[in-house]
Short mmCIF file of C-alpha atoms in Angstrom, two decimals:
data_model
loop_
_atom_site.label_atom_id
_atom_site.label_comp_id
_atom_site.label_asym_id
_atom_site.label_seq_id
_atom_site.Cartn_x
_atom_site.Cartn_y
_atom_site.Cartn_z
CA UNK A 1 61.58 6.18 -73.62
CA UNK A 2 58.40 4.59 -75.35
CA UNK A 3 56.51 2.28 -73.41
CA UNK A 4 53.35 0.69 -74.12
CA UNK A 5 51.81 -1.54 -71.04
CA UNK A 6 48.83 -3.62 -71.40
CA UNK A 7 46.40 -4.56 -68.66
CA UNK A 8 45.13 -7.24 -67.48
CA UNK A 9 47.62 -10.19 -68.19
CA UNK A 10 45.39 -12.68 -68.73
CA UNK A 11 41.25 -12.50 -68.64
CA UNK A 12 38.86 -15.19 -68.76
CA UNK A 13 35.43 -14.58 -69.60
CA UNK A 14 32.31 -16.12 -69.84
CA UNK A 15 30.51 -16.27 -73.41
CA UNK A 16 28.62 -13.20 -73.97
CA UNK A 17 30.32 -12.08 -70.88
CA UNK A 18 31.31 -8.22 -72.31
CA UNK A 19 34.35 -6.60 -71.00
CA UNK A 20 37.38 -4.35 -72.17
CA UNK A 21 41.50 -4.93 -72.20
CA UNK A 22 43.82 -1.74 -71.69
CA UNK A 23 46.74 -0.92 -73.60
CA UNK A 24 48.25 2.26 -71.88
CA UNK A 25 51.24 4.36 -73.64
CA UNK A 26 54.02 6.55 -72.91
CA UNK A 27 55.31 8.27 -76.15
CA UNK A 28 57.42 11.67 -77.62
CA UNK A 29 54.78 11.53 -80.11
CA UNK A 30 52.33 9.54 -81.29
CA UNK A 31 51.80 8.38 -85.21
CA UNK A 32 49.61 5.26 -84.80
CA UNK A 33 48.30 2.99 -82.46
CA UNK A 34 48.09 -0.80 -83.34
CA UNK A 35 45.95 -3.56 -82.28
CA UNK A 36 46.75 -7.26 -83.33
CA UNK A 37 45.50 -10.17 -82.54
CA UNK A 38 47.52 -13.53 -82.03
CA UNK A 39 46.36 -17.17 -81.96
CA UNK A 40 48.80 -19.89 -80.58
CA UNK A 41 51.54 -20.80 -83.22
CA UNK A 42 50.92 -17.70 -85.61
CA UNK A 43 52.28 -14.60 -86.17
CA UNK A 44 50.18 -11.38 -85.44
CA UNK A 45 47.18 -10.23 -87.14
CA UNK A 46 46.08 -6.65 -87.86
CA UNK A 47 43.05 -5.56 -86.29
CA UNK A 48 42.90 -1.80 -85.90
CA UNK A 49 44.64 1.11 -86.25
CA UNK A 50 43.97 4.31 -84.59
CA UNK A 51 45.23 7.67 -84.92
CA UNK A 52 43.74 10.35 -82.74
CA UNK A 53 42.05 11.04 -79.50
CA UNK A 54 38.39 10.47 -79.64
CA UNK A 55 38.76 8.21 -82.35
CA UNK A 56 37.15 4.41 -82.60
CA UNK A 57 37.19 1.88 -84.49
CA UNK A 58 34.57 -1.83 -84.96
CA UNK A 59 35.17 -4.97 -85.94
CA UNK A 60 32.51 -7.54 -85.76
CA UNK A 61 32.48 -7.96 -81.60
CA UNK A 62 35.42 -5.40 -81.09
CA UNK A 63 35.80 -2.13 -80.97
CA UNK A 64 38.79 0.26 -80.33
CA UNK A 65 38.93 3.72 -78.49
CA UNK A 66 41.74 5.81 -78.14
CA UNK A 67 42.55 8.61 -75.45
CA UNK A 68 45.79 10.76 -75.27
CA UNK A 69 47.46 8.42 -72.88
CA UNK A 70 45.81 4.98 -73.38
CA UNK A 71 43.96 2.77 -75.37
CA UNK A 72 40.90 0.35 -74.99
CA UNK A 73 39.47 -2.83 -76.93
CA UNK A 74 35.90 -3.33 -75.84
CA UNK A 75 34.73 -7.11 -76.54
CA UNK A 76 31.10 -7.27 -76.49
CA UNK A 77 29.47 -11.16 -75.90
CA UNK A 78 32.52 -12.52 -76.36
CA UNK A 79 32.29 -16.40 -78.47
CA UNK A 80 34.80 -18.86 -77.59
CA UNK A 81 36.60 -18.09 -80.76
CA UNK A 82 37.90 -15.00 -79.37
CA UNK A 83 40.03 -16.34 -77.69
CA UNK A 84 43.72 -15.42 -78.41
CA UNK A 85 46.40 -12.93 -77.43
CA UNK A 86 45.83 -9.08 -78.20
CA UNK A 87 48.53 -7.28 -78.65
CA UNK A 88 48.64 -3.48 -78.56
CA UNK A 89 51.75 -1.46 -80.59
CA UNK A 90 52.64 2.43 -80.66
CA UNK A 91 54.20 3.83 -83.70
CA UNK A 92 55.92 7.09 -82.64
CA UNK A 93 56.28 10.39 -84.92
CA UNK A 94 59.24 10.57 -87.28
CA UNK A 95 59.91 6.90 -86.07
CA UNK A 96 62.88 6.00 -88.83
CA UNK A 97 61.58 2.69 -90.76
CA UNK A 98 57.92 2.71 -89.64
CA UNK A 99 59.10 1.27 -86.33
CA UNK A 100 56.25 -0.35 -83.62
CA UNK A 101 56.86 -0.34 -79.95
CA UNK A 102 54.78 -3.92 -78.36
CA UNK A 103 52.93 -4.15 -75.02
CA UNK A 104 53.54 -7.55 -74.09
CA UNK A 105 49.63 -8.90 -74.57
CA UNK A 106 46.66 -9.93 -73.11
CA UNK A 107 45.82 -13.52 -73.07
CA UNK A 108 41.79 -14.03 -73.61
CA UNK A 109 40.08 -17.24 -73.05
CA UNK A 110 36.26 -17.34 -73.29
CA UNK A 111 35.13 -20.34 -72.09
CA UNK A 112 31.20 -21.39 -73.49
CA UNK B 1 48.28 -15.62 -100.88
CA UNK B 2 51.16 -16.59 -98.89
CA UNK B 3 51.97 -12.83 -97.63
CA UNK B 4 55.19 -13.74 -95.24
CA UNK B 5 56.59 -16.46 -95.33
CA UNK B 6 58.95 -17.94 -92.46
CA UNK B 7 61.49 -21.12 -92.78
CA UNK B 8 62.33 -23.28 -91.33
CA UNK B 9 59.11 -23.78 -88.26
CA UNK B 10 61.23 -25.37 -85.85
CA UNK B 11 65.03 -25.87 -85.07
CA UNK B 12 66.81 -27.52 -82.31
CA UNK B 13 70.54 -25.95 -82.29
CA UNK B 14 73.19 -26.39 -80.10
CA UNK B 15 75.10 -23.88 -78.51
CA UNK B 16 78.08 -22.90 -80.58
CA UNK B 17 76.36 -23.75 -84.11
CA UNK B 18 75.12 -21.21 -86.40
CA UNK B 19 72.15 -21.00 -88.90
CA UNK B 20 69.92 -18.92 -90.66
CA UNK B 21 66.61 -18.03 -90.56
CA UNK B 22 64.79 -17.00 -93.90
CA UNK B 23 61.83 -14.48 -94.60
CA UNK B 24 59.80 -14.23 -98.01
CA UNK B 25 57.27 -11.92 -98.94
CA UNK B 26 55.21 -11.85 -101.62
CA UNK B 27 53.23 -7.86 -101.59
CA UNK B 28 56.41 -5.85 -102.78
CA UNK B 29 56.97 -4.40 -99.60
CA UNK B 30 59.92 -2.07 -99.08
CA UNK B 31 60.28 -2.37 -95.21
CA UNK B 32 60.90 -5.56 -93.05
CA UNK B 33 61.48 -6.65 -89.68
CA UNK B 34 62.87 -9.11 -87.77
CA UNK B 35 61.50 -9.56 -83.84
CA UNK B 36 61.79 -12.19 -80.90
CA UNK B 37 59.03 -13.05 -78.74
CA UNK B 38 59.73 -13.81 -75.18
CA UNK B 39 57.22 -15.02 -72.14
CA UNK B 40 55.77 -11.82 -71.06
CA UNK B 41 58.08 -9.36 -72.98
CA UNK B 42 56.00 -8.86 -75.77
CA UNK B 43 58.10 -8.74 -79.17
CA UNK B 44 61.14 -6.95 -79.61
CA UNK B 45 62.74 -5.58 -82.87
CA UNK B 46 65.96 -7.06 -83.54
CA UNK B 47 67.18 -5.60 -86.80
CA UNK B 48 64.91 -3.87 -89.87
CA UNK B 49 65.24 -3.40 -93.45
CA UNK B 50 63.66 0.15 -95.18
CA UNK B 51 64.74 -1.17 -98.52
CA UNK B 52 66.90 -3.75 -100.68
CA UNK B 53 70.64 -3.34 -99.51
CA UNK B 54 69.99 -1.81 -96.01
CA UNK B 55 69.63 -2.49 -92.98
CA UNK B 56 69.44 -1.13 -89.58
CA UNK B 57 69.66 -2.30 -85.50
CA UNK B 58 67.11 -2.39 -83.57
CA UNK B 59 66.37 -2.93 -79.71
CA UNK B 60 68.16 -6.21 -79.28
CA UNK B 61 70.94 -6.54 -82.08
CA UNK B 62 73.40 -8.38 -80.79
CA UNK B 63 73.95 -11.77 -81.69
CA UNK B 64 72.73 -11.39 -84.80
CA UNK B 65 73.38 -10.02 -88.29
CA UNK B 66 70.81 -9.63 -91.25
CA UNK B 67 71.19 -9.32 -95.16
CA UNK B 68 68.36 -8.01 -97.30
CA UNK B 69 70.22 -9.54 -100.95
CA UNK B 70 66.77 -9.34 -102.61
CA UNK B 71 63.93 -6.96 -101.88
CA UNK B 72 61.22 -10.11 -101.07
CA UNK B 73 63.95 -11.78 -98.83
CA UNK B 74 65.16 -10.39 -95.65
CA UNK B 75 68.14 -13.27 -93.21
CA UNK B 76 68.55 -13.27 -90.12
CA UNK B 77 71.75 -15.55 -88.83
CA UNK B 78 72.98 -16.50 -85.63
CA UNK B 79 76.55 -17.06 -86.18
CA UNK B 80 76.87 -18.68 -82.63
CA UNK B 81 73.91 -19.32 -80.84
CA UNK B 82 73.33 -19.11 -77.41
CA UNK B 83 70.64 -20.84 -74.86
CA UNK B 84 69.92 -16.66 -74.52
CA UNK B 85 68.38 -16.83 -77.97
CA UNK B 86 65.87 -19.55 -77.74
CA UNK B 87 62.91 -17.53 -79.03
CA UNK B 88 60.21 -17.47 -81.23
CA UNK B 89 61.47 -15.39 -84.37
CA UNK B 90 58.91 -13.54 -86.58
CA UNK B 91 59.40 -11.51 -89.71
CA UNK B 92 57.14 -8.49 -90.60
CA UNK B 93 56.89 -6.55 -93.64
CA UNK B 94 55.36 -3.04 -94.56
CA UNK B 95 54.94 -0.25 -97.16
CA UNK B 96 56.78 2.71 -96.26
CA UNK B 97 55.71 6.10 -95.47
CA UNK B 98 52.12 5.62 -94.20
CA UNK B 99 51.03 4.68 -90.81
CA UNK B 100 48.29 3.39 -91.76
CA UNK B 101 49.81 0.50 -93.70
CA UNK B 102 50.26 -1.84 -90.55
CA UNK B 103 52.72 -4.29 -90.39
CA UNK B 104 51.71 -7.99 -91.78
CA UNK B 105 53.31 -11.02 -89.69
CA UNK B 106 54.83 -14.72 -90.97
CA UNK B 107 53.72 -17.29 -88.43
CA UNK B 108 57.32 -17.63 -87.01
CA UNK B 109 59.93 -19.91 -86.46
CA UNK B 110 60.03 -21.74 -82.57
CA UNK B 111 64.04 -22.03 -82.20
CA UNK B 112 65.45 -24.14 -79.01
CA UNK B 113 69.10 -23.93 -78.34
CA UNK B 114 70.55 -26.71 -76.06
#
């Protein structure tokens, strides 16, 4: 069965305190990883997607890494307006309809 | 640019009473999605939509049924909700084929049943 489980919970951090959430994965194959972010009251937004072991990926103060069984976003000096949910999403291979499996999140507050 | 739209925001139901949820988008996407969002479940597919006409179950079907009339529009009813089904709903649509289209969210609809 797929399974994606993301690490820790909840994290609060201090600004410009750097640190990284995990997003580790269980899958037949793997086609794409996801990374979204969500603020409270909206729907998902796409951050990242990665592909293959070794691979990363930058945004502003993010960046994603992939290995073959888990995934990390890296947050370096954090601003209060990172704050949000991150949510981490495994597309397996020959997944009918484009399908995503969801961890259930990591909450983020950076506090200034 | 609207991208996915969700209606209503908010609904108060009772249990017993049915309604319907309703997802526009505006990119021409072929494939949408319907998912819940629970308290520390992370979201859940419910039923998808590879096309205009079909549809397909997901993790969590029952309860529910979908239509997909139009190729923008994509229902999802409850014909009798449950207190089991108080949820956040959120629609998702896609291009087909490619990974590396991700899916883009509507900003869901927060549905209480008494």
């Amino acid at each position: 069965e797929d399974q994606v489980t993301q690490s820790p919970e909840a994290l609060r951090l201090q600004e410009g305190e750097s640190s990284s959430l995990n997003c580790s994965y269980t899958v037949s194959g793997l086609r794409g990883l996801f990374w979204y972010r969500q603020d409270p009251g909206k729907g998902p937004e796409f951050l990242f997607t990665l592909y293959s072991a070794g691979e990363e990926k930058e945004k502003e103060r993010l960046k994603a890494t992939l290995t073959k069984k888990e995934s990390f976003l890296h947050i370096t000096a954090p601003k209060p307006e990172d704050s949000a949910t991150y949510l981490c999403a495994v597309q397996p291979n020959m997944e009918y309809g484009n399908k995503l499996v969801f961890g259930a999140g990591t909450i983020l507050r950076v506090k200034s | 640019n609207a991208g996915v739209t969700q209606t209503p925001k908010f609904r108060v139901l009772k249990t017993g009473q049915s309604m319907t949820l309703l997802c526009a988008q505006d990119m021409n996407h072929e494939y949408m999605y319907w998912y819940r969002q629970d308290p520390g479940m992370g979201l859940r597919l419910i039923h998808y939509s590879v096309g205009e006409g079909t549809t397909a179950k997901g993790e969590v079907p029952d309860g529910y049924n979908v239509s997909r009339l139009k190729k923008q529009n994509f229902l999802l009813g409850l014909e009798s909700a449950a207190p089991s089904q108080t949820s956040v709903y959120f629609c998702a649509s896609s291009y087909p084929g490619q990974s590396d289209q991700p899916q883009h969210f509507g900003d869901g609809t927060r549905l209480s049943i008494l």
